[in-house]
Coordinates of C-alpha atoms and ligand atoms in Angstrom, one line a residue:
M984 CA 70.7 -44.7 24.5
A985 CA 67.0 -45.8 25.0
S986 CA 66.5 -48.6 27.0
P987 CA 64.6 -51.5 25.0
E988 CA 61.7 -50.8 27.9
A989 CA 62.1 -46.9 27.1
E990 CA 61.9 -47.6 23.7
K991 CA 58.8 -49.6 23.8
I992 CA 55.7 -48.5 21.4
P993 CA 53.4 -46.5 23.2
R994 CA 50.2 -48.1 22.9
N995 CA 47.8 -47.1 20.0
F996 CA 44.9 -49.0 18.2
I997 CA 46.9 -51.4 16.8
T998 CA 48.4 -52.7 19.6
D999 CA 45.0 -52.7 21.2
I1000 CA 44.1 -55.0 18.5
I1001 CA 47.1 -57.2 19.2
D1002 CA 46.1 -57.4 22.8
E1003 CA 42.6 -58.2 22.2
D1004 CA 43.7 -61.0 19.2
L1005 CA 46.5 -62.2 21.7
K1006 CA 43.7 -62.5 24.5
N1007 CA 41.3 -64.3 22.9
G1008 CA 43.5 -66.4 20.7
T1009 CA 43.3 -65.7 17.8
V1010 CA 46.5 -65.2 17.3
T1011 CA 49.7 -66.9 19.6
Q1012 CA 52.5 -65.0 18.0
V1013 CA 52.4 -61.9 16.6
A1014 CA 54.0 -62.1 12.8
T1015 CA 54.5 -58.2 10.8
R1016 CA 56.2 -57.3 7.7
F1017 CA 58.0 -54.3 6.4
P1018 CA 57.1 -54.9 2.8
P1019 CA 59.2 -52.5 0.5
E1020 CA 59.3 -51.9 -3.0
P1021 CA 62.6 -51.7 -4.5
N1022 CA 61.8 -48.9 -6.7
G1023 CA 63.5 -46.1 -5.0
Y1024 CA 65.8 -45.3 -1.6
L1025 CA 63.7 -45.6 1.9
H1026 CA 62.7 -42.1 3.5
I1027 CA 61.4 -40.7 6.4
G1028 CA 57.8 -42.4 6.2
H1029 CA 59.2 -45.2 5.5
A1030 CA 61.4 -45.6 9.3
K1031 CA 57.5 -44.7 10.6
S1032 CA 56.2 -48.3 9.3
I1033 CA 60.1 -49.9 9.7
C1034 CA 59.6 -48.5 13.7
L1035 CA 56.1 -50.2 13.7
N1036 CA 57.0 -53.5 11.9
F1037 CA 60.1 -54.3 13.7
G1038 CA 59.0 -52.4 16.7
L1039 CA 55.6 -54.6 17.2
A1040 CA 57.9 -57.9 16.8
R1041 CA 60.4 -56.7 19.7
D1042 CA 57.8 -56.0 22.0
Y1043 CA 55.9 -59.1 21.4
H1044 CA 58.6 -61.8 20.9
G1045 CA 57.3 -62.3 17.5
T1046 CA 58.7 -62.0 14.5
C1047 CA 59.2 -59.3 11.6
N1048 CA 59.8 -60.1 8.0
L1049 CA 61.8 -57.9 5.2
R1050 CA 60.1 -58.8 1.4
F1051 CA 60.7 -56.6 -1.2
D1052 CA 57.7 -56.5 -2.9
D1053 CA 59.0 -56.8 -6.2
T1054 CA 56.3 -57.4 -8.8
N1055 CA 57.3 -54.4 -11.3
P1056 CA 60.1 -55.4 -12.9
V1057 CA 60.3 -52.1 -14.8
K1058 CA 60.9 -50.2 -12.2
E1059 CA 62.8 -52.3 -9.5
D1060 CA 66.8 -52.5 -9.3
M1061 CA 69.5 -53.7 -7.1
E1062 CA 70.9 -51.3 -6.1
Y1063 CA 67.8 -50.0 -4.1
I1064 CA 67.5 -53.8 -3.1
N1065 CA 70.8 -53.5 -1.2
S1066 CA 70.3 -49.8 0.1
I1067 CA 67.0 -51.2 1.9
Q1068 CA 68.3 -53.8 3.4
R1069 CA 71.7 -51.6 4.9
D1070 CA 69.0 -48.6 6.0
V1071 CA 66.6 -51.6 7.6
K1072 CA 69.6 -52.7 9.6
W1073 CA 71.2 -48.9 9.8
L1074 CA 68.0 -48.7 12.1
G1075 CA 68.8 -51.2 14.2
F1076 CA 66.7 -53.6 13.2
E1077 CA 66.8 -57.2 12.3
W1078 CA 64.8 -59.2 10.1
N1079 CA 63.6 -62.4 10.7
G1080 CA 65.6 -65.5 8.6
E1081 CA 66.7 -64.7 5.8
V1082 CA 65.4 -61.3 3.0
R1083 CA 62.0 -62.2 0.7
H1084 CA 60.5 -61.5 -2.2
S1085 CA 57.5 -61.8 -3.5
S1086 CA 58.8 -62.8 -6.5
D1087 CA 60.0 -65.8 -4.6
Y1088 CA 55.9 -66.6 -4.4
F1089 CA 55.8 -66.8 -8.3
D1090 CA 55.5 -70.1 -8.8
R1091 CA 52.3 -70.0 -6.3
L1092 CA 50.8 -67.3 -7.5
F1093 CA 50.6 -68.3 -10.6
N1094 CA 49.1 -71.8 -9.5
Y1095 CA 47.0 -69.6 -7.2
A1096 CA 45.4 -67.5 -10.5
L1097 CA 44.6 -70.9 -11.9
E1098 CA 42.8 -72.0 -8.9
L1099 CA 40.6 -69.3 -9.4
I1100 CA 40.0 -69.6 -13.0
D1101 CA 39.1 -73.4 -12.1
K1102 CA 36.4 -72.0 -9.5
G1103 CA 34.8 -69.6 -12.6
L1104 CA 36.6 -66.7 -10.3
A1105 CA 38.9 -65.4 -12.8
Y1106 CA 39.1 -65.1 -16.4
V1107 CA 41.2 -63.5 -19.3
D1108 CA 40.1 -60.4 -20.4
E1109 CA 41.4 -59.3 -24.2
L1110 CA 40.1 -55.5 -23.8
S1111 CA 42.5 -52.9 -24.2
P1112 CA 44.1 -51.1 -20.7
D1113 CA 41.6 -47.9 -22.3
E1114 CA 38.4 -50.2 -22.5
I1115 CA 39.0 -51.7 -19.0
R1116 CA 39.4 -48.5 -17.5
E1117 CA 35.9 -47.0 -19.2
Y1118 CA 34.4 -49.9 -18.2
R1119 CA 35.1 -49.8 -14.7
G1120 CA 32.5 -46.6 -14.2
T1121 CA 33.3 -43.9 -11.4
L1122 CA 32.2 -43.7 -8.5
K1123 CA 28.9 -42.7 -9.0
E1124 CA 28.3 -45.3 -12.0
P1125 CA 28.3 -49.0 -11.7
G1126 CA 30.7 -50.5 -14.3
K1127 CA 29.6 -52.4 -17.2
E1128 CA 30.7 -56.3 -17.7
S1129 CA 34.1 -57.1 -20.5
P1130 CA 32.1 -59.3 -23.2
Y1131 CA 34.9 -61.6 -22.6
R1132 CA 33.5 -61.8 -19.0
N1133 CA 31.8 -65.4 -19.3
R1134 CA 34.3 -67.3 -21.4
S1135 CA 34.9 -71.0 -20.0
I1136 CA 36.3 -72.4 -17.5
E1137 CA 38.6 -74.4 -19.6
E1138 CA 39.0 -71.3 -22.4
N1139 CA 40.9 -69.1 -20.0
R1140 CA 42.7 -71.8 -18.4
T1141 CA 43.9 -72.0 -22.0
L1142 CA 44.5 -68.1 -22.7
F1143 CA 46.1 -67.7 -19.3
L1144 CA 48.5 -70.1 -20.5
K1145 CA 49.0 -68.3 -23.5
M1146 CA 49.8 -65.2 -21.6
R1147 CA 52.5 -66.8 -19.6
D1148 CA 53.7 -68.7 -23.0
G1149 CA 53.7 -65.0 -24.7
G1150 CA 51.1 -65.5 -26.6
Y1151 CA 50.3 -61.8 -25.9
K1152 CA 51.7 -58.8 -26.4
E1153 CA 51.6 -56.3 -23.7
G1154 CA 48.3 -54.8 -23.0
E1155 CA 46.7 -57.2 -25.1
A1156 CA 45.1 -59.7 -22.5
C1157 CA 45.3 -59.6 -18.3
L1158 CA 43.7 -61.8 -16.2
R1159 CA 40.7 -60.4 -14.3
A1160 CA 39.7 -61.4 -11.3
K1161 CA 35.9 -62.3 -11.4
I1162 CA 33.9 -60.3 -8.5
D1163 CA 31.2 -57.6 -9.1
M1164 CA 31.3 -54.6 -11.8
A1165 CA 28.2 -53.1 -9.9
S1166 CA 30.9 -52.7 -6.7
P1167 CA 30.9 -49.5 -4.5
F1168 CA 34.2 -50.2 -4.1
I1169 CA 36.0 -49.3 -7.5
C1170 CA 39.0 -52.1 -6.5
M1171 CA 36.3 -55.0 -6.6
R1172 CA 35.3 -53.8 -9.9
D1173 CA 36.9 -57.0 -11.6
P1174 CA 40.4 -56.0 -10.8
V1175 CA 43.1 -56.9 -12.5
I1176 CA 45.6 -59.3 -10.8
Y1177 CA 47.8 -60.7 -13.3
R1178 CA 49.1 -58.8 -16.5
V1179 CA 51.7 -59.2 -20.1
R1180 CA 55.4 -57.5 -19.1
Y1181 CA 58.7 -58.0 -21.4
A1182 CA 60.6 -57.0 -18.9
T1183 CA 64.0 -58.4 -17.7
H1184 CA 63.3 -58.9 -13.4
A1185 CA 66.1 -58.5 -10.9
L1186 CA 65.9 -61.6 -9.5
T1187 CA 63.7 -63.9 -12.2
G1188 CA 65.5 -62.2 -15.1
D1189 CA 63.6 -63.5 -18.6
K1190 CA 61.5 -66.6 -16.9
W1191 CA 57.9 -65.2 -16.7
C1192 CA 56.1 -62.9 -19.0
I1193 CA 53.3 -62.0 -16.9
Y1194 CA 53.2 -60.4 -13.7
P1195 CA 50.9 -60.4 -10.5
M1196 CA 49.8 -57.3 -9.2
Y1197 CA 50.2 -55.6 -6.4
D1198 CA 46.8 -56.9 -4.4
F1199 CA 46.7 -60.2 -5.7
T1200 CA 50.4 -61.1 -4.6
H1201 CA 50.1 -58.9 -1.1
C1202 CA 47.5 -60.8 1.0
I1203 CA 49.3 -64.2 -1.0
S1204 CA 52.7 -63.7 0.5
D1205 CA 51.2 -62.5 3.9
A1206 CA 50.0 -65.9 4.2
I1207 CA 52.8 -67.9 2.9
E1208 CA 54.0 -66.2 5.9
H1209 CA 52.2 -66.4 8.0
I1210 CA 52.2 -62.8 8.4
T1211 CA 49.3 -62.0 11.5
H1212 CA 48.5 -58.6 11.0
S1213 CA 49.5 -56.5 7.9
I1214 CA 50.0 -53.1 8.2
C1215 CA 49.8 -50.5 5.5
T1216 CA 49.0 -47.2 4.8
L1217 CA 45.5 -45.6 4.7
E1218 CA 45.1 -45.2 1.0
F1219 CA 44.5 -49.1 0.7
Q1220 CA 41.6 -49.2 3.1
D1221 CA 39.5 -49.7 0.4
N1222 CA 41.9 -52.4 -0.9
R1223 CA 41.0 -54.2 2.2
R1224 CA 38.0 -55.6 0.6
L1225 CA 40.5 -57.3 -2.2
Y1226 CA 42.5 -58.5 0.3
D1227 CA 40.3 -60.6 2.1
W1228 CA 38.1 -61.7 -1.2
V1229 CA 41.1 -63.4 -2.4
L1230 CA 42.0 -64.7 0.4
E1231 CA 39.1 -66.2 1.1
H1232 CA 38.8 -68.0 -2.6
I1233 CA 41.7 -69.8 -2.4
S1234 CA 43.2 -72.4 -0.3
I1235 CA 45.2 -71.6 1.8
D1236 CA 45.9 -72.3 5.5
A1237 CA 46.8 -68.5 7.1
R1238 CA 44.3 -65.5 7.4
P1239 CA 46.7 -62.3 7.5
H1240 CA 44.4 -59.4 8.4
Q1241 CA 45.4 -55.8 7.2
Y1242 CA 44.9 -52.7 9.2
E1243 CA 45.5 -49.4 8.1
M1244 CA 47.1 -46.5 10.0
S1245 CA 48.4 -42.7 8.3
R1246 CA 51.1 -42.1 6.3
L1247 CA 53.8 -40.2 7.9
N1248 CA 53.9 -36.6 6.3
L1249 CA 56.7 -34.3 7.3
E1250 CA 57.3 -30.3 6.4
Y1251 CA 59.6 -29.4 4.0
S1252 CA 60.2 -32.8 3.1
I1253 CA 59.1 -35.2 0.0
T1254 CA 58.1 -38.9 0.9
S1255 CA 57.7 -40.3 -2.4
K1256 CA 59.6 -42.2 -3.7
R1257 CA 59.1 -40.6 -7.5
K1258 CA 59.3 -37.6 -6.2
L1259 CA 62.8 -38.4 -4.6
N1260 CA 63.7 -39.9 -7.8
L1261 CA 63.1 -37.0 -9.7
L1262 CA 65.3 -34.8 -7.9
V1263 CA 68.2 -37.3 -8.2
T1264 CA 68.3 -37.3 -11.2
E1265 CA 67.1 -34.1 -13.2
G1266 CA 70.5 -33.3 -10.5
Y1267 CA 68.4 -30.8 -8.1
V1268 CA 71.1 -32.5 -5.0
D1269 CA 73.2 -35.1 -4.9
G1270 CA 72.2 -38.5 -4.8
W1271 CA 69.5 -40.1 -3.3
D1272 CA 71.8 -39.6 0.4
D1273 CA 71.9 -35.9 -0.5
P1274 CA 72.1 -34.3 3.3
R1275 CA 68.9 -32.1 2.6
L1276 CA 66.7 -35.3 1.9
T1277 CA 64.7 -37.3 4.6
T1278 CA 65.7 -40.3 2.8
L1279 CA 67.0 -42.5 5.4
S1280 CA 70.7 -42.4 3.3
G1281 CA 70.4 -38.1 3.6
L1282 CA 69.7 -38.0 7.4
R1283 CA 72.4 -40.7 7.9
R1284 CA 74.9 -38.8 5.7
R1285 CA 73.6 -35.8 8.0
G1286 CA 74.3 -37.2 10.9
Y1287 CA 71.3 -38.2 12.3
T1288 CA 71.7 -41.3 14.6
P1289 CA 69.3 -43.9 14.2
E1290 CA 68.3 -43.7 18.1
S1291 CA 66.8 -40.5 17.1
I1292 CA 65.1 -41.4 14.3
R1293 CA 63.3 -44.4 16.2
E1294 CA 62.5 -41.7 19.5
F1295 CA 60.9 -39.5 16.6
C1296 CA 58.9 -42.5 15.5
R1297 CA 58.0 -42.9 18.8
R1298 CA 56.8 -39.7 19.4
I1299 CA 54.4 -39.4 16.4
G1300 CA 52.5 -42.6 17.7
V1301 CA 50.2 -44.7 15.5
T1302 CA 46.2 -43.3 14.6
K1303 CA 44.3 -43.2 11.6
Q1304 CA 44.3 -39.1 11.3
E1305 CA 46.3 -37.3 8.7
N1306 CA 48.4 -35.0 10.0
T1307 CA 51.7 -33.1 8.5
V1308 CA 54.3 -33.0 11.3
E1309 CA 57.0 -30.5 11.9
M1310 CA 60.2 -30.0 11.0
S1311 CA 61.3 -28.9 14.9
A1312 CA 59.8 -32.4 15.8
L1313 CA 62.5 -34.3 13.8
E1314 CA 65.3 -32.1 14.9
S1315 CA 64.4 -31.7 18.4
C1316 CA 65.1 -35.3 18.3
V1317 CA 68.6 -35.8 16.8
R1318 CA 69.3 -32.6 19.0
E1319 CA 68.3 -34.5 22.3
D1320 CA 70.5 -37.7 21.3
L1321 CA 73.8 -35.0 19.9
N1322 CA 73.6 -33.3 22.9
A1323 CA 73.6 -36.2 25.4
R1324 CA 76.6 -37.9 23.4
A1325 CA 78.5 -36.0 20.9
P1326 CA 81.5 -34.6 21.9
R1327 CA 82.4 -30.8 22.2
A1328 CA 85.2 -28.9 19.9
M1329 CA 85.1 -25.8 18.7
A1330 CA 85.6 -24.9 15.0
V1331 CA 85.6 -20.6 13.5
L1332 CA 83.3 -21.3 10.3
H1333 CA 84.3 -17.3 9.3
P1334 CA 87.6 -16.9 10.0
L1335 CA 89.1 -13.7 11.4
R1336 CA 92.1 -12.9 12.5
L1337 CA 92.9 -11.9 16.5
V1338 CA 96.1 -11.5 17.6
I1339 CA 96.9 -11.1 21.6
D1340 CA 99.7 -8.1 21.5
N1341 CA 100.3 -9.3 25.5
Y1342 CA 100.9 -13.0 24.3
G1343 CA 104.6 -14.1 26.0
E1344 CA 104.2 -11.0 28.9
E1345 CA 103.7 -13.1 32.3
G1346 CA 100.6 -14.7 32.8
V1347 CA 100.1 -15.2 29.4
T1348 CA 102.1 -17.7 28.2
E1349 CA 99.7 -21.2 27.9
T1350 CA 99.8 -23.0 24.8
S1351 CA 97.4 -25.0 25.4
F1352 CA 94.7 -25.9 27.1
K1353 CA 93.2 -29.5 28.9
V1354 CA 89.6 -28.9 27.9
P1355 CA 86.9 -31.8 28.8
N1356 CA 85.2 -33.3 25.4
H1357 CA 81.9 -32.7 27.1
A1358 CA 80.7 -30.8 30.6
D1359 CA 78.4 -33.3 31.5
Q1360 CA 80.2 -36.5 30.5
P1361 CA 83.7 -37.1 32.1
E1362 CA 83.9 -40.8 31.1
M1363 CA 84.4 -39.0 27.8
G1364 CA 88.0 -37.7 28.8
E1365 CA 89.6 -34.6 27.9
R1366 CA 91.3 -32.8 25.0
E1367 CA 94.5 -30.7 24.4
V1368 CA 93.3 -27.0 22.5
S1369 CA 96.6 -25.3 21.3
F1370 CA 97.0 -21.8 22.2
S1371 CA 98.8 -18.8 20.8
G1372 CA 99.3 -15.3 20.4
E1373 CA 97.4 -15.5 17.1
L1374 CA 93.7 -17.0 17.1
F1375 CA 91.2 -17.3 14.7
I1376 CA 87.7 -15.7 16.0
D1377 CA 84.2 -15.6 14.0
E1378 CA 83.4 -12.6 12.7
A1379 CA 80.7 -12.6 14.0
D1380 CA 81.5 -12.2 17.4
F1381 CA 83.9 -8.9 16.4
R1382 CA 82.1 -5.7 16.1
E1383 CA 84.0 -2.1 16.7
E1384 CA 81.1 -0.9 18.3
A1385 CA 77.5 -2.5 19.4
N1386 CA 75.1 -1.6 22.4
K1387 CA 74.7 -3.4 25.1
Q1388 CA 72.6 -6.3 24.4
Y1389 CA 76.5 -7.3 22.0
K1390 CA 78.1 -9.8 24.7
R1391 CA 80.7 -11.0 22.5
L1392 CA 83.8 -8.9 21.5
K1393 CA 83.9 -4.9 20.7
L1394 CA 86.3 -2.5 21.1
G1395 CA 87.1 -1.4 24.9
S1396 CA 85.7 -4.2 26.2
E1397 CA 86.0 -7.4 27.7
V1398 CA 85.3 -11.5 27.1
R1399 CA 86.6 -14.3 27.8
L1400 CA 87.8 -16.8 25.0
R1401 CA 86.4 -20.3 25.8
H1402 CA 88.2 -22.3 28.5
S1403 CA 90.8 -19.3 28.5
Y1404 CA 92.0 -16.1 29.1
I1405 CA 89.9 -13.1 29.3
I1406 CA 90.7 -10.3 26.5
K1407 CA 90.1 -7.0 25.8
A1408 CA 89.5 -5.6 22.0
V1409 CA 92.0 -2.6 21.4
S1410 CA 92.2 -1.9 17.6
C1411 CA 91.3 -3.7 14.7
E1412 CA 92.9 -3.4 10.7
K1413 CA 90.7 -2.7 7.8
D1414 CA 91.2 -3.3 4.3
E1415 CA 90.1 -1.1 1.7
T1416 CA 86.6 -1.8 1.4
G1417 CA 86.6 -1.3 5.2
K1418 CA 85.9 -4.6 5.9
V1419 CA 87.8 -5.9 9.1
T1420 CA 91.0 -7.9 8.8
C1421 CA 92.6 -7.9 12.4
V1422 CA 91.5 -7.6 15.6
H1423 CA 94.3 -6.5 18.4
A1424 CA 93.2 -7.8 21.6
E1425 CA 95.1 -7.9 25.0
A1426 CA 94.6 -10.8 27.1
V1427 CA 94.2 -10.6 31.7
P1428 CA 97.3 -12.1 32.7
F1429 CA 96.8 -14.9 34.7
S1430 CA 92.7 -15.1 34.1
A1431 CA 92.6 -18.6 31.8
G1432 CA 90.4 -20.5 32.5
R1433 CA 89.7 -18.3 36.4
D1434 CA 87.9 -15.3 37.6
V1435 CA 90.0 -12.1 38.0
D1436 CA 89.2 -9.5 40.3
G1437 CA 87.8 -6.5 38.6
H1438 CA 87.2 -8.4 35.6
K1439 CA 83.5 -9.1 34.7
P1440 CA 83.3 -10.3 30.6
K1441 CA 79.7 -10.8 30.3
G1442 CA 80.0 -13.2 27.3
V1443 CA 82.1 -16.0 26.3
I1444 CA 83.4 -16.6 22.7
H1445 CA 85.5 -19.8 21.0
Y1446 CA 88.7 -19.1 18.8
V1447 CA 91.2 -21.1 17.5
D1448 CA 94.4 -21.6 17.8
A1449 CA 95.6 -19.4 13.7
K1450 CA 99.4 -21.4 14.2
N1451 CA 97.9 -25.1 15.1
C1452 CA 94.4 -25.7 13.3
Y1453 CA 92.8 -27.2 10.4
R1454 CA 91.5 -25.8 7.5
G1455 CA 89.1 -27.7 6.4
E1456 CA 85.6 -27.8 4.5
V1457 CA 82.2 -27.1 6.2
R1458 CA 78.8 -27.7 4.8
L1459 CA 75.4 -25.8 5.9
Y1460 CA 72.6 -26.5 5.0
G1461 CA 68.6 -24.9 4.8
R1462 CA 65.5 -26.3 3.8
L1463 CA 66.3 -28.2 0.3
F1464 CA 62.1 -26.3 -0.3
K1465 CA 60.4 -23.2 0.7
V1466 CA 57.1 -23.9 0.7
A1467 CA 56.3 -26.6 3.9
N1468 CA 54.4 -28.9 1.8
P1469 CA 55.6 -29.2 -1.3
G1470 CA 54.5 -32.4 -2.2
A1471 CA 51.2 -30.5 -2.7
E1472 CA 52.8 -28.3 -5.3
E1473 CA 51.8 -28.7 -8.8
D1474 CA 55.4 -28.2 -10.1
F1475 CA 57.0 -29.5 -7.0
L1476 CA 60.7 -28.7 -8.3
S1477 CA 59.9 -25.3 -8.8
T1478 CA 60.5 -25.3 -4.7
V1479 CA 63.6 -25.9 -4.5
D1480 CA 65.5 -23.5 -2.8
R1481 CA 69.0 -23.9 -5.0
D1482 CA 70.6 -22.0 -1.7
S1483 CA 70.5 -24.1 0.1
L1484 CA 73.7 -25.7 0.3
T1485 CA 76.4 -22.9 2.1
V1486 CA 79.2 -24.4 1.3
I1487 CA 82.7 -23.1 3.7
K1488 CA 85.8 -24.1 2.2
D1489 CA 88.3 -22.9 5.1
A1490 CA 86.5 -22.8 8.1
A1491 CA 89.3 -22.9 10.8
L1492 CA 89.0 -26.0 13.1
E1493 CA 90.2 -27.1 15.8
K1494 CA 94.0 -29.4 15.4
S1495 CA 92.1 -32.5 17.3
L1496 CA 89.6 -32.1 14.2
Q1497 CA 92.1 -33.5 11.1
S1498 CA 91.9 -36.8 12.1
A1499 CA 88.0 -37.6 12.6
V1500 CA 86.1 -40.0 10.4
A1501 CA 82.8 -40.5 9.2
P1502 CA 80.3 -41.3 11.6
A1503 CA 81.7 -38.9 14.3
H1504 CA 79.7 -36.8 15.5
Y1505 CA 80.5 -33.1 17.6
Q1506 CA 78.9 -30.5 18.9
F1507 CA 80.6 -27.6 17.8
E1508 CA 80.7 -25.4 20.6
R1509 CA 78.1 -22.0 19.9
E1510 CA 77.2 -23.4 16.1
G1511 CA 75.7 -26.1 15.9
Y1512 CA 75.5 -30.2 15.9
F1513 CA 78.6 -31.1 12.5
C1514 CA 78.9 -34.8 11.3
V1515 CA 82.3 -36.4 9.6
D1516 CA 80.8 -36.7 5.5
S1517 CA 81.1 -40.5 4.7
K1518 CA 81.3 -39.9 0.6
D1519 CA 83.8 -36.9 0.4
S1520 CA 86.1 -36.9 3.2
K1521 CA 89.7 -38.4 2.9
E1522 CA 92.0 -39.2 5.2
G1523 CA 93.6 -36.3 7.4
A1524 CA 91.2 -34.4 5.1
P1525 CA 87.8 -34.5 7.3
V1526 CA 84.9 -32.9 5.7
F1527 CA 82.2 -31.7 8.0
N1528 CA 78.2 -31.1 7.7
L1529 CA 75.6 -29.6 9.6
T1530 CA 73.1 -31.9 11.3
V1531 CA 71.0 -29.6 13.0
A1532 CA 71.5 -26.1 15.1
L1533 CA 71.7 -25.7 18.8
R1534 CA 68.8 -23.8 19.1
E1535 CA 65.1 -24.5 17.3
A1536 CA 64.8 -20.7 16.5
K1537 CA 67.5 -18.5 15.2
K1538 CA 70.9 -17.8 16.4
A1539 CA 70.0 -15.3 19.7
A1540 CA 73.0 -13.0 19.6
V1541 CA 75.2 -14.4 22.3
Ligands
LIG2217 P1 56.7 -44.5 -2.0 O1 54.9 -43.5 -2.2 O2 57.4 -43.8 -1.6 O3 56.6 -45.0 -3.3 P2 55.3 -46.6 -0.7 O4 54.2 -46.4 -0.2 O5 54.8 -46.8 -2.7 O6 55.5 -45.1 -1.0 P3 56.6 -49.1 -0.4 O7 58.0 -49.2 -0.6 O8 56.1 -49.4 -1.1 O9 56.5 -47.4 -0.4 O10 56.3 -49.4 1.0 C1 56.9 -50.0 1.9 C2 55.9 -49.5 3.6 O11 56.3 -48.6 4.4 C3 54.5 -49.8 2.8 O12 54.0 -50.5 3.7 C4 54.0 -48.6 3.1 O13 52.6 -48.2 3.3 C5 55.1 -47.6 4.2 N1 54.9 -46.4 3.8 C6 55.7 -45.9 3.0 N2 55.4 -44.2 3.0 C7 54.6 -44.6 4.1 C8 54.7 -42.9 5.1 N3 55.1 -41.6 4.4 N4 54.1 -43.1 6.1 C9 54.3 -44.3 6.9 N5 54.4 -45.5 6.0 C10 54.5 -46.0 4.9
LIG2218 MG1 54.5 -48.3 -3.6

């Protein structure tokens, strides 16, 4: 859809910084990175970061690396590593060169730690994790120095090697940067930079039993890769001091800079991998790609297009103000995209039998209609829609009696069947509970696709040929959470709406839909945008997922 020019990132405070850096020559080529921790699937918040980092590289003819921040072997997994690469590609971006990992730099990171020790800027601390926390102080009180803080360089070297060689149990020792226990920034009060962990790492296996901490690893990895602009979210604002401190005190030639932007918070959605993980493992949803989740794999399965997500990220912009974006902002992006390019089709979600009593008589004999796939896009072609004397219409499109506002079918009045005849309902059959089971109608002869004098139906309803259709499964999705900000709830799981999925087992869909395969998208006329479910569909038996309703508000009576 959009041209590269139309996709350009709108000006923001980061593009201002880059423009300035390029102008005064501190940077000659922009280099960014997207650094996910492989401890879950990517979500819509990550899309903001991906679109920004890869988008800057595109707009400034620079590069963007994909780097797995894999310093925590306990939570990381190959499944996540694979899904993240797939999602970045699906969003339409290509990283520069090979995929990188913080773990690729473990040897170098270890040597930089030794360098800090040799400069008297790091020490092995044998306080317990609880004591370290206690000694750290608070925002109001300065921290207290560890009794191990003033060990000699030689002793620190020996003990750090002992850490590496398995001489300590977890929690018995760690390496700390020696900075300032009285700093107003708690992250500068001798932060831990290495800890002992006996865990098998997804890539380095059992080679290491000590792992570097995020703050130490990230800045050095950025410098090794010659990143120029290292963009993260606002919660790392204070940590920028530590980022700069580490790079100032080691021998490395590149000096990346960190810039912080606000996170994307989206209504009715969770953007925390830890919480998403709970929803998945506790069985609240059907996996990380459940179409009700705003993970990228969930959105994909729901029918969101990469273009619509990129457009959403472009519209929300990049600032330092914390805010929460309405779900309707995301929905309108996919609606606009699919409106332009999804072929139209007819599907009756709650089928009610409609018999045309005069079918077969003169002027009411058509067996199919040629119908455009998209009224505004003739190049999308036409298809044959089957017709007979027995149709399905939607239960909601018929009432025995109704007031003038009701423009659909009621006894004694006329509507047009989409692309087809004008019909008038003459009677209906009911079951013992009073539910209407069949409507009888008469078609106006020769009215198929054209006006007939004396007949001016107010409404149009859609139908499917009951004798020649596909009876398949359609899934409708509501919001997964009952509250707009589930992340703020103490027990967010209690806000899950257990009725957010409606499965319609035997919707009546026009025959052409039977051969649909994922990731096809359709507009089911008068219903909404739907896509073929990529997981549960079988050849000749597609399952359809509701992507988004046709309009934002509740469907008004048509
Ligand atoms: P989570 O809480 O979901 O684990 P995270 O920030 O720990 O989030 P990472 O995998 O470390 O997740 O994030 C990779 C990149 O994506 C980081 O640069 C991070 O700042 C960015 N990011 C994560 N969540 C958001 C968000 N909601 N909005 C914008 N950027 C985000
Ligand atoms: Mg993280």
